[in-house]
Amino acid sequence: MPAARSELAAALAACRHAFVGVALFSGVINLLYLTGSFFMLEVYDRVLPSRSVPTLVGLAVLVAVLYGFQGLLDIVRGRILLRIGRALDEAMSARVHGVLVRLPLLAPAARGLQPLNDLDQVRAFMSGIGPAALFDLPWMPLYLAICFLFHPLIGLAATAGGLLLVAVTLLTEGLLRAPARDSAAHAGNRAVLAEASRRNAEAVQAMGMADRLAAQWAACNERYLAAHQRAADVTAGLGGLSKVLRAMLQSAVLGIGAWLVINQQATAGIIIASSILTARALAPIELVVSQWRSFVAARQSWKRLDDLLGRIPEPAPRLALPRPTRALAVEAVSVVPPGTTRVVAQDVAFRLQAGQGLGIVGPSASGKSSLARALVGVWPAARGRIQLDGAALDQWTPETLGPHVGYLPQDMELFAGSVAENIARFETAPDAGKVIAAARAAGVHELILDLPQGYETPVGENGGALSAGQRQRVGLARALYGDPFLVVLDEPNSSLDKEGDEALTRAILGVRARGGIVVVVAHRPSALAGVDTVLVMRAGRQQAFGPKEMAQAPAVPVPLRVAMGAAS
């Protein structure tokens, strides 16, 4: 936890010089706020009794200059705060995005884009007027001290009003905490449901689920609106109360000043000056009350982000290992999906040498895809070790392991961008030759050339501009990009036709021919045409491992024997 706090604190501490500047500007601005009070004091006590127009003009010019300077400083302070918020975002955005990418692999039930939303909330608060109000608060005693200098009764009235507004602020904190937390939670749930409905629009429309999902969303939205309304009611109610108290206090100060003038204990200028000064003294508190909801939301976002960064520390740098070229070893590996305690693959052990191809077969829910995720490091092995050339996968960082691994997941999606960008894994300035080589290896080069803009064709969000078969074949090219040593394909032919199946077989044989290792998870026998070894899984356990010809062995269950025999 301290490490997580230090990350955010360090990002904010990097702006400490800017905060010093904000504090200095706030000090000068608050001194300039006295301009109006002293101008009225001079007008009533000097100009009116003397009837001196030159004095009035001189004061007016001086006041105009001071107000202009105050406005300029206020603008500069606001721009500094805006840049502090941006600097915090720039310092943390890459780290938060990295956590966002890793979060579904560690906690599948985690709420979608919440970390980014939390960072946005913190940045918005830091860039707004909330921090300015907090910087103004320390100057409140100065205004109260001047009120006491005018007269003790005026000072006492202003102090009493300030204490009342502080009480309102504390009351706001107590009443707003729970509604603000509930509002944020329901807003996240609503966003997740809406995104799920959008992503599955075809199924929703085809099966007439729109009305039922709309009812669920409406119920979720109703809970969000109710929590939001409670939070808004608290803010509006107590904000209105603070305004009323401030107005009453100004009137009370005017009344006290009039009484003092009647009793010849103060001048007429003090009546107006003290009223303006009292309003100025209480303005920061009133502004803090009005911004308290944003402050609470930012504080909750900070805490959530702080906790999340603590649970998912940044990967430590590791020594770059040489490119694997020899073997893949799986030693008594057990796999547990993140966020659960259920073992889905248990005590799996095998070894593959360069140039081999392994087909993993078995009935549904036998642990095949879970094992595939462990082989590429998506899910860490709960027990045992997975090694490339003797080095366990946890000795690599994802960035250094990635170029040596090609992975085609079962639920494959493309990213918004061109076909070439997706194949090149969005490398900066990728080698065009490597992109075309990967497409040729996947047997998709001619298909890409037939697209409207060839390799520059935008695939759309989630690859929606391509058919399912085209997406799968482009995904295969992405897995083969850069000639990775280990290629893991999970149901790679689920959307392919006969031509696609043949291209897949050639791609598997091509990886083996160049000295790579291919692991294919499949139900359809045609996907296993290019492999030479088979691993049979059932109920999360390894049943058999050996040459593909073992399909005819009596120990292998008949349905699997038939499937593997067809593949042979």
Coordinates of C-alpha atoms in Angstrom, one line a residue:
M1 CA 0.0 0.0 0.0
P2 CA 2.7 2.6 0.7
A3 CA 4.2 2.0 -2.8
A4 CA 0.8 2.7 -4.3
R5 CA 0.4 5.9 -2.3
S6 CA 3.9 7.0 -3.3
E7 CA 3.1 6.6 -7.0
L8 CA 0.2 9.1 -6.8
A9 CA 2.0 11.2 -4.3
A10 CA 5.1 11.3 -6.4
A11 CA 3.1 12.4 -9.4
L12 CA 1.6 15.2 -7.4
A13 CA 4.8 16.1 -5.7
A14 CA 6.4 16.7 -9.1
C15 CA 4.1 19.7 -9.4
R16 CA 5.1 21.1 -6.0
H17 CA 6.8 24.2 -7.6
A18 CA 3.5 24.9 -9.4
F19 CA 1.6 24.6 -6.1
V20 CA 4.0 27.0 -4.5
G21 CA 3.2 29.4 -7.3
V22 CA -0.5 28.9 -6.8
A23 CA -0.1 29.6 -3.1
L24 CA 1.8 32.8 -3.8
F25 CA -0.7 34.0 -6.4
S26 CA -3.5 33.1 -3.9
G27 CA -1.8 35.3 -1.2
V28 CA -1.6 38.3 -3.5
I29 CA -5.1 37.8 -4.8
N30 CA -6.5 37.7 -1.3
L31 CA -4.7 40.9 -0.4
L32 CA -6.1 42.5 -3.5
Y33 CA -9.6 41.3 -2.4
L34 CA -9.3 44.1 0.3
T35 CA -9.4 46.7 -2.5
G36 CA -13.2 47.0 -2.5
S37 CA -13.5 47.3 1.2
F38 CA -10.9 50.0 1.6
F39 CA -12.2 51.9 -1.5
M40 CA -15.6 52.1 0.1
L41 CA -14.0 53.1 3.4
E42 CA -12.1 56.0 1.7
V43 CA -15.1 57.1 -0.3
Y44 CA -17.4 57.4 2.8
D45 CA -14.8 58.7 5.2
R46 CA -12.7 61.0 2.9
V47 CA -14.3 61.7 -0.4
L48 CA -17.8 62.5 0.7
P49 CA -16.9 64.7 3.7
S50 CA -14.3 66.6 1.6
R51 CA -16.4 66.6 -1.7
S52 CA -13.0 66.2 -3.5
V53 CA -13.5 65.0 -7.1
P54 CA -9.7 64.7 -7.7
T55 CA -9.4 62.3 -4.7
L56 CA -12.3 60.3 -6.1
V57 CA -10.8 60.1 -9.5
G58 CA -7.4 59.1 -8.1
L59 CA -8.9 56.4 -5.9
A60 CA -10.9 55.1 -8.9
V61 CA -7.8 54.8 -11.1
L62 CA -5.9 53.1 -8.4
V63 CA -8.8 50.7 -7.7
A64 CA -9.1 49.9 -11.5
V65 CA -5.4 49.1 -11.7
L66 CA -5.6 46.8 -8.6
Y67 CA -8.7 45.1 -9.9
G68 CA -7.1 44.5 -13.3
F69 CA -4.0 43.0 -11.6
Q70 CA -6.3 40.8 -9.4
G71 CA -8.1 39.5 -12.5
L72 CA -4.9 38.8 -14.3
L73 CA -3.5 36.8 -11.3
D74 CA -6.8 34.9 -11.0
I75 CA -6.6 33.9 -14.7
V76 CA -2.9 32.8 -14.3
R77 CA -3.8 30.8 -11.1
G78 CA -6.6 29.0 -13.0
R79 CA -4.2 28.2 -15.9
I80 CA -1.6 26.8 -13.5
L81 CA -4.2 24.6 -11.8
L82 CA -5.3 23.4 -15.2
R83 CA -1.8 22.4 -16.1
I84 CA -1.3 20.7 -12.7
G85 CA -4.3 18.5 -13.5
R86 CA -2.8 17.8 -17.0
A87 CA 0.6 17.0 -15.6
L88 CA -0.9 14.5 -13.1
D89 CA -2.8 12.9 -15.9
E90 CA 0.2 12.6 -18.1
A91 CA 2.3 11.2 -15.3
M92 CA -0.2 8.5 -14.4
S93 CA -2.2 7.8 -17.6
A94 CA 0.3 5.2 -19.0
R95 CA 0.5 3.5 -15.6
V96 CA -3.3 3.4 -15.2
H97 CA -3.8 2.1 -18.8
G98 CA -1.3 -0.6 -18.0
V99 CA -3.3 -1.6 -14.9
L100 CA -6.5 -1.4 -17.0
V101 CA -5.1 -3.9 -19.4
R102 CA -3.9 -6.3 -16.7
L103 CA -7.0 -5.9 -14.5
P104 CA -9.3 -8.4 -16.4
L105 CA -6.5 -11.0 -16.2
L106 CA -6.3 -10.6 -12.4
A107 CA -9.9 -9.8 -11.5
P108 CA -12.4 -10.6 -14.3
A109 CA -15.2 -9.2 -12.3
A110 CA -13.5 -5.8 -12.0
R111 CA -15.5 -2.8 -13.4
G112 CA -14.4 -1.9 -16.9
L113 CA -13.0 1.6 -17.3
Q114 CA -13.3 2.6 -13.7
P115 CA -9.5 3.3 -13.2
L116 CA -9.5 5.7 -16.2
N117 CA -12.7 7.4 -14.9
D118 CA -11.1 7.8 -11.5
L119 CA -8.1 9.4 -13.0
D120 CA -10.3 11.7 -15.0
Q121 CA -12.2 12.6 -11.8
V122 CA -9.0 13.5 -9.9
R123 CA -7.7 15.5 -12.9
A124 CA -11.0 17.4 -13.3
F125 CA -11.0 18.4 -9.6
M126 CA -7.3 19.5 -9.6
S127 CA -8.0 21.6 -12.7
G128 CA -11.1 23.3 -11.3
I129 CA -11.9 25.9 -8.7
G130 CA -11.9 23.5 -5.8
P131 CA -8.2 23.8 -5.1
A132 CA -8.4 27.6 -5.4
A133 CA -11.0 27.7 -2.7
L134 CA -8.8 25.6 -0.5
F135 CA -5.9 27.9 -1.1
D136 CA -8.1 30.9 -0.2
L137 CA -9.2 29.4 3.2
P138 CA -6.0 30.2 5.1
W139 CA -6.5 33.9 4.4
M140 CA -9.9 33.9 6.2
P141 CA -8.2 34.8 9.6
L142 CA -6.7 37.9 8.0
Y143 CA -10.2 39.2 7.0
L144 CA -11.6 38.4 10.5
A145 CA -8.6 40.2 12.1
I146 CA -9.4 43.4 10.1
C147 CA -13.0 43.1 11.1
F148 CA -11.9 43.1 14.7
L149 CA -9.8 46.1 14.0
F150 CA -12.9 47.9 12.7
H151 CA -14.7 47.0 16.0
P152 CA -14.8 43.9 18.2
L153 CA -18.5 43.4 17.7
I154 CA -18.1 43.3 13.9
G155 CA -15.2 40.8 14.4
L156 CA -17.3 38.6 16.7
A157 CA -20.2 38.6 14.2
A158 CA -18.0 37.6 11.3
T159 CA -16.3 34.9 13.4
A160 CA -19.7 33.5 14.5
G161 CA -20.8 33.4 10.8
G162 CA -17.6 31.6 9.8
L163 CA -18.1 29.0 12.5
L164 CA -21.7 28.4 11.3
L165 CA -20.4 27.9 7.7
V166 CA -17.7 25.5 9.0
A167 CA -20.4 23.5 10.7
V168 CA -22.4 23.4 7.4
T169 CA -19.2 22.2 5.7
L170 CA -18.8 19.4 8.2
L171 CA -22.5 18.5 7.9
T172 CA -22.1 18.3 4.1
E173 CA -19.2 15.9 4.5
G174 CA -21.2 13.6 6.7
L175 CA -24.3 13.6 4.7
L176 CA -22.7 13.4 1.2
R177 CA -20.2 10.6 1.7
A178 CA -22.6 7.7 1.3
P179 CA -24.8 9.1 -1.5
A180 CA -21.6 10.1 -3.5
R181 CA -20.2 6.6 -3.1
D182 CA -23.5 4.9 -4.2
S183 CA -23.8 7.3 -7.1
A184 CA -20.3 6.4 -8.4
A185 CA -21.0 2.6 -8.0
H186 CA -24.4 2.7 -9.8
A187 CA -22.9 4.9 -12.5
G188 CA -20.2 2.2 -13.1
N189 CA -22.8 -0.6 -13.2
R190 CA -24.9 1.4 -15.6
A191 CA -22.0 1.9 -17.9
V192 CA -21.0 -1.8 -17.9
L193 CA -24.5 -2.9 -18.7
A194 CA -24.8 -0.3 -21.6
E195 CA -21.4 -1.4 -23.0
A196 CA -22.4 -5.1 -22.9
S197 CA -25.6 -4.3 -24.7
R198 CA -23.8 -2.4 -27.4
R199 CA -21.2 -5.0 -27.9
N200 CA -23.8 -7.7 -28.3
A201 CA -26.2 -5.7 -30.4
E202 CA -26.6 -8.5 -33.0
A203 CA -27.7 -11.1 -30.5
V204 CA -29.9 -8.6 -28.7
Q205 CA -31.7 -7.6 -31.9
A206 CA -31.9 -11.1 -33.3
M207 CA -33.4 -12.7 -30.2
G208 CA -35.7 -9.8 -29.2
M209 CA -33.8 -9.1 -26.0
A210 CA -33.8 -5.3 -26.4
D211 CA -36.8 -4.6 -24.2
R212 CA -35.7 -6.9 -21.4
L213 CA -32.2 -5.4 -21.4
A214 CA -33.7 -2.0 -21.5
A215 CA -35.7 -2.8 -18.4
Q216 CA -32.6 -3.9 -16.6
W217 CA -30.8 -0.8 -17.7
A218 CA -33.7 1.4 -16.6
A219 CA -33.7 -0.2 -13.2
C220 CA -29.9 0.3 -12.9
N221 CA -30.4 3.9 -14.2
E222 CA -33.1 4.5 -11.6
R223 CA -30.8 3.5 -8.8
Y224 CA -28.1 5.8 -10.2
L225 CA -30.5 8.7 -10.5
A226 CA -31.8 8.1 -7.0
A227 CA -28.3 8.1 -5.5
H228 CA -27.4 11.1 -7.7
Q229 CA -30.5 13.0 -6.6
R230 CA -29.7 12.3 -2.9
A231 CA -26.2 13.7 -3.4
A232 CA -27.5 16.7 -5.4
D233 CA -30.2 17.4 -2.8
V234 CA -27.6 17.5 0.0
T235 CA -25.3 19.7 -2.0
A236 CA -28.0 22.1 -3.1
G237 CA -29.7 22.2 0.3
L238 CA -26.6 22.9 2.3
G239 CA -25.3 25.2 -0.4
G240 CA -28.5 27.2 -0.3
L241 CA -28.3 27.2 3.5
S242 CA -24.7 28.6 3.4
K243 CA -25.8 31.4 1.0
V244 CA -28.7 32.3 3.3
L245 CA -26.4 32.4 6.3
R246 CA -23.9 34.5 4.4
A247 CA -26.6 37.0 3.4
M248 CA -28.0 37.1 6.9
L249 CA -24.5 37.7 8.3
Q250 CA -23.9 40.6 5.9
S251 CA -27.2 42.2 7.0
A252 CA -26.3 41.6 10.6
V253 CA -23.0 43.3 10.1
L254 CA -24.7 46.3 8.4
G255 CA -27.0 46.5 11.3
I256 CA -24.2 46.3 13.9
G257 CA -22.3 49.0 11.9
A258 CA -25.3 51.3 11.9
W259 CA -25.8 50.8 15.6
L260 CA -22.1 51.7 16.1
V261 CA -22.4 54.8 13.9
I262 CA -25.5 55.9 15.9
N263 CA -23.5 55.5 19.1
Q264 CA -20.6 57.3 17.5
Q265 CA -18.3 54.3 17.9
A266 CA -17.6 53.9 14.2
T267 CA -17.6 55.9 11.0
A268 CA -20.1 55.5 8.1
G269 CA -17.5 54.0 5.9
I270 CA -17.0 51.1 8.3
I271 CA -20.6 50.0 7.7
I272 CA -20.0 49.3 4.0
A273 CA -16.4 48.2 4.3
S274 CA -17.1 45.7 7.1
S275 CA -20.0 44.3 5.1
I276 CA -17.9 43.7 2.0
L277 CA -15.0 42.4 4.1
T278 CA -17.2 40.0 6.0
A279 CA -18.6 38.6 2.7
R280 CA -15.1 38.2 1.4
A281 CA -14.0 36.4 4.6
L282 CA -16.8 33.9 4.3
A283 CA -16.7 33.5 0.5
P284 CA -14.0 30.7 0.5
I285 CA -16.1 28.6 3.0
E286 CA -19.2 29.0 0.8
L287 CA -17.2 28.0 -2.3
V288 CA -15.8 25.0 -0.5
V289 CA -19.4 23.9 0.5
S290 CA -20.6 24.3 -3.1
Q291 CA -17.6 22.3 -4.4
W292 CA -17.7 19.7 -1.6
R293 CA -19.4 17.1 -3.8
S294 CA -16.6 17.3 -6.4
F295 CA -14.1 17.1 -3.6
V296 CA -15.7 14.0 -2.1
A297 CA -15.9 12.3 -5.6
A298 CA -12.3 13.1 -6.3
R299 CA -11.2 11.8 -2.9
Q300 CA -13.1 8.5 -3.4
S301 CA -11.6 8.2 -6.9
W302 CA -8.1 8.9 -5.5
K303 CA -8.6 6.2 -2.8
R304 CA -9.9 3.6 -5.3
L305 CA -7.0 4.3 -7.7
D306 CA -4.6 4.3 -4.8
D307 CA -5.8 0.9 -3.7
L308 CA -5.8 -0.5 -7.2
L309 CA -2.2 0.6 -7.9
G310 CA -1.2 -1.0 -4.6
R311 CA -2.7 -4.3 -5.6
I312 CA -1.2 -4.3 -9.1
P313 CA 2.3 -3.0 -8.8
E314 CA 4.3 -2.0 -11.8
P315 CA 6.3 -5.0 -13.1
A316 CA 9.9 -4.9 -11.9
P317 CA 12.5 -4.5 -14.7
R318 CA 14.2 -7.8 -15.7
L319 CA 17.3 -8.7 -17.5
A320 CA 16.6 -9.2 -21.2
L321 CA 16.9 -12.9 -22.1
P322 CA 18.0 -14.3 -25.4
R323 CA 15.4 -15.3 -28.0
P324 CA 14.1 -18.8 -27.3
T325 CA 15.0 -21.3 -30.0
R326 CA 15.0 -24.8 -28.4
A327 CA 12.2 -26.0 -26.3
L328 CA 8.9 -25.5 -24.4
A329 CA 8.7 -27.3 -21.0
V330 CA 5.5 -27.7 -18.9
E331 CA 6.2 -29.1 -15.5
A332 CA 3.3 -30.3 -13.3
V333 CA 1.3 -27.1 -14.1
S334 CA -2.0 -26.3 -12.5
V335 CA -4.2 -23.4 -13.6
V336 CA -6.7 -21.4 -11.5
P337 CA -8.7 -18.6 -13.2
P338 CA -8.1 -15.2 -11.6
G339 CA -10.5 -14.3 -8.9
T340 CA -11.5 -17.9 -8.2
T341 CA -10.1 -20.9 -6.3
R342 CA -11.3 -23.5 -8.8
V343 CA -8.5 -25.6 -10.5
V344 CA -9.4 -25.9 -14.2
A345 CA -6.2 -27.7 -15.3
Q346 CA -4.2 -29.8 -13.0
D347 CA -0.7 -31.4 -13.1
V348 CA -0.2 -31.0 -16.8
A349 CA 3.3 -32.0 -17.9
F350 CA 4.9 -32.3 -21.3
R351 CA 7.9 -31.1 -23.3
L352 CA 8.1 -29.9 -27.0
Q353 CA 11.2 -29.4 -29.0
A354 CA 11.7 -26.8 -31.8
G355 CA 9.8 -27.8 -34.9
Q356 CA 7.0 -29.7 -33.1
G357 CA 3.3 -29.0 -33.3
L358 CA 0.9 -30.0 -30.4
G359 CA -2.8 -30.4 -30.7
I360 CA -4.7 -30.1 -27.5
V361 CA -8.1 -32.0 -27.7
G362 CA -10.8 -32.9 -25.3
P363 CA -14.5 -32.2 -24.5
S364 CA -15.8 -28.8 -23.6
A365 CA -14.7 -27.4 -20.2
S366 CA -11.8 -29.8 -20.0
G367 CA -9.2 -27.0 -19.4
K368 CA -7.9 -26.7 -22.9
S369 CA -8.3 -22.9 -23.3
S370 CA -7.2 -22.3 -19.7
L371 CA -4.0 -24.2 -20.4
A372 CA -3.4 -22.2 -23.6
R373 CA -3.7 -18.9 -21.6
A374 CA -1.1 -20.2 -19.1
L375 CA 1.3 -21.2 -22.0
V376 CA 1.4 -17.6 -23.2
G377 CA 1.6 -16.1 -19.7
V378 CA -1.9 -14.6 -19.7
W379 CA -2.8 -16.5 -16.6
P380 CA 0.1 -17.4 -14.2
A381 CA 0.4 -21.0 -13.3
A382 CA -0.9 -21.7 -9.8
R383 CA 1.6 -24.5 -9.4
G384 CA 4.4 -25.8 -11.5
R385 CA 6.5 -24.0 -14.1
I386 CA 6.3 -23.2 -17.8
Q387 CA 9.7 -22.7 -19.4
L388 CA 11.1 -21.5 -22.7
D389 CA 14.6 -22.7 -23.2
G390 CA 14.8 -23.3 -19.4
A391 CA 13.6 -19.8 -18.4
A392 CA 10.3 -19.7 -16.6
L393 CA 7.8 -17.3 -18.1
D394 CA 7.8 -15.1 -15.0
Q395 CA 11.4 -14.2 -15.8
W396 CA 10.2 -12.3 -18.8
T397 CA 8.1 -9.1 -18.8
P398 CA 5.1 -9.0 -21.2
E399 CA 7.0 -6.5 -23.4
T400 CA 10.1 -8.7 -23.8
L401 CA 8.1 -12.0 -24.1
G402 CA 5.6 -10.7 -26.5
P403 CA 7.8 -10.7 -29.7
H404 CA 8.6 -14.4 -29.1
V405 CA 4.9 -15.4 -28.7
G406 CA 2.0 -15.5 -31.1
Y407 CA -1.4 -15.9 -29.7
L408 CA -4.8 -16.3 -31.3
P409 CA -7.4 -16.4 -28.5
Q410 CA -10.7 -18.1 -28.8
D411 CA -12.7 -14.8 -28.6
M412 CA -10.5 -12.9 -31.0
E413 CA -11.0 -9.2 -31.7
L414 CA -9.2 -6.6 -33.7
F415 CA -8.6 -3.0 -32.7
A416 CA -9.7 0.1 -34.5
G417 CA -7.1 0.8 -37.1
S418 CA -5.9 -0.5 -40.4
V419 CA -5.3 -4.1 -41.3
A420 CA -1.5 -3.5 -41.5
E421 CA -1.5 -1.9 -38.0
N422 CA -3.4 -4.9 -36.5
I423 CA -1.0 -7.4 -38.1
A424 CA 2.0 -5.4 -36.9
R425 CA 0.6 -5.3 -33.4
F426 CA 0.5 -1.5 -33.6
E427 CA 4.3 -1.2 -33.6
T428 CA 5.6 2.3 -34.3
A429 CA 6.9 2.4 -37.9
P430 CA 6.6 -1.4 -38.5
D431 CA 8.7 -3.1 -41.2
A432 CA 6.4 -3.5 -44.2
G433 CA 8.2 -6.6 -45.3
K434 CA 7.5 -8.3 -41.9
V435 CA 3.8 -7.4 -42.2
I436 CA 3.5 -8.9 -45.7
A437 CA 5.5 -11.9 -44.6
A438 CA 3.1 -12.6 -41.7
A439 CA 0.1 -12.2 -44.1
R440 CA 1.7 -14.6 -46.6
A441 CA 2.4 -17.1 -43.8
A442 CA -1.2 -16.9 -42.7
G443 CA -2.4 -17.3 -46.3
V444 CA -4.3 -14.0 -46.2
H445 CA -2.1 -11.7 -48.4
E446 CA -4.4 -12.1 -51.5
L447 CA -7.5 -11.7 -49.4
I448 CA -6.1 -8.4 -48.0
L449 CA -5.3 -7.1 -51.4
D450 CA -8.9 -7.6 -52.4
L451 CA -10.1 -5.3 -49.7
P452 CA -11.1 -1.7 -50.7
Q453 CA -7.8 -0.1 -49.5
G454 CA -5.7 -3.2 -49.2
Y455 CA -3.5 -3.2 -46.1
E456 CA -4.6 0.3 -45.2
T457 CA -8.3 -0.8 -45.0
P458 CA -9.8 0.3 -41.6
V459 CA -11.1 -2.7 -39.8
G460 CA -13.5 -0.6 -37.6
E461 CA -14.2 -1.1 -34.0
N462 CA -13.7 -4.7 -32.9
G463 CA -12.9 -5.5 -36.6
G464 CA -16.6 -4.9 -37.5
A465 CA -15.8 -4.0 -41.1
L466 CA -14.5 -7.5 -41.8
S467 CA -16.3 -10.9 -41.7
A468 CA -15.7 -13.3 -38.9
G469 CA -13.5 -15.5 -41.2
Q470 CA -11.5 -12.5 -42.4
R471 CA -11.0 -11.3 -38.8
Q472 CA -9.8 -14.7 -37.7
R473 CA -7.3 -14.9 -40.6
V474 CA -6.0 -11.4 -39.9
G475 CA -5.7 -12.5 -36.3
L476 CA -3.6 -15.5 -37.4
A477 CA -1.3 -13.2 -39.3
R478 CA -1.0 -11.0 -36.2
A479 CA 0.0 -14.1 -34.2
L480 CA 2.7 -15.0 -36.9
Y481 CA 4.1 -11.4 -37.1
G482 CA 7.8 -11.3 -36.4
D483 CA 8.2 -15.2 -36.6
P484 CA 7.6 -15.9 -32.9
F485 CA 9.1 -19.0 -31.4
L486 CA 5.9 -20.1 -29.6
V487 CA 2.6 -19.9 -31.4
V488 CA -0.6 -20.8 -29.5
L489 CA -3.8 -21.0 -31.5
D490 CA -7.1 -21.5 -29.6
E491 CA -9.9 -22.7 -31.9
P492 CA -8.2 -21.1 -34.9
N493 CA -10.6 -22.5 -37.5
S494 CA -14.0 -21.8 -35.8
S495 CA -14.9 -19.3 -38.5
L496 CA -12.9 -20.6 -41.4
D497 CA -14.1 -22.3 -44.6
K498 CA -12.2 -25.0 -46.4
E499 CA -9.8 -22.6 -48.0
G500 CA -9.1 -21.1 -44.6
D501 CA -8.5 -24.5 -43.1
E502 CA -6.0 -25.3 -45.8
A503 CA -4.2 -21.9 -45.2
L504 CA -4.2 -22.6 -41.4
T505 CA -2.5 -26.0 -42.0
R506 CA 0.1 -24.4 -44.2
A507 CA 0.7 -21.7 -41.5
I508 CA 1.2 -24.4 -38.8
L509 CA 3.6 -26.4 -41.0
G510 CA 5.4 -23.1 -41.9
V511 CA 6.0 -22.3 -38.2
R512 CA 7.4 -25.8 -37.6
A513 CA 9.6 -25.7 -40.7
R514 CA 11.3 -22.5 -39.5
G515 CA 12.0 -24.1 -36.0
G516 CA 9.1 -22.7 -34.1
I517 CA 6.6 -24.5 -31.8
V518 CA 2.9 -24.5 -32.5
V519 CA 0.2 -25.4 -29.9
V520 CA -3.3 -25.7 -31.4
V521 CA -6.5 -26.0 -29.2
A522 CA -9.3 -27.5 -31.4
H523 CA -12.6 -29.3 -31.6
R524 CA -12.6 -29.5 -35.4
P525 CA -10.2 -32.2 -36.5
S526 CA -9.1 -30.2 -39.6
A527 CA -7.2 -27.8 -37.3
L528 CA -4.9 -30.7 -36.2
A529 CA -3.7 -31.6 -39.7
G530 CA -0.4 -29.8 -39.3
V531 CA 0.6 -31.1 -35.8
D532 CA 2.5 -34.2 -35.0
T533 CA 1.7 -34.5 -31.2
V534 CA -1.5 -34.7 -29.3
L535 CA -2.4 -33.9 -25.7
V536 CA -5.7 -35.2 -24.5
M537 CA -7.5 -33.3 -21.7
R538 CA -10.6 -34.4 -19.7
A539 CA -12.1 -32.8 -16.6
G540 CA -9.0 -30.6 -16.2
R541 CA -6.5 -33.5 -16.2
Q542 CA -4.0 -34.7 -18.8
Q543 CA -5.2 -38.1 -20.1
A544 CA -2.6 -38.8 -22.7
F545 CA 0.3 -37.2 -24.5
G546 CA 2.2 -38.5 -27.5
P547 CA 2.4 -38.8 -31.3
K548 CA -0.8 -38.1 -33.1
E549 CA -0.9 -41.7 -34.2
M550 CA -1.8 -42.7 -30.6
A551 CA -5.4 -41.8 -31.6
Q552 CA -5.9 -45.4 -32.4
A553 CA -4.7 -46.5 -28.9
P554 CA -7.4 -48.3 -26.9
A555 CA -6.7 -46.2 -23.8
V556 CA -7.9 -43.1 -25.6
P557 CA -11.7 -42.5 -25.2
V558 CA -13.6 -43.5 -28.4
P559 CA -15.0 -40.0 -29.3
L560 CA -11.5 -38.5 -29.0
R561 CA -10.0 -41.4 -31.0
V562 CA -12.4 -40.9 -33.8
A563 CA -11.8 -37.1 -33.9
M564 CA -8.0 -37.5 -33.8
G565 CA -8.1 -40.3 -36.4
A566 CA -10.1 -38.0 -38.7
A567 CA -7.5 -35.3 -38.2
S568 CA -4.7 -37.8 -39.1

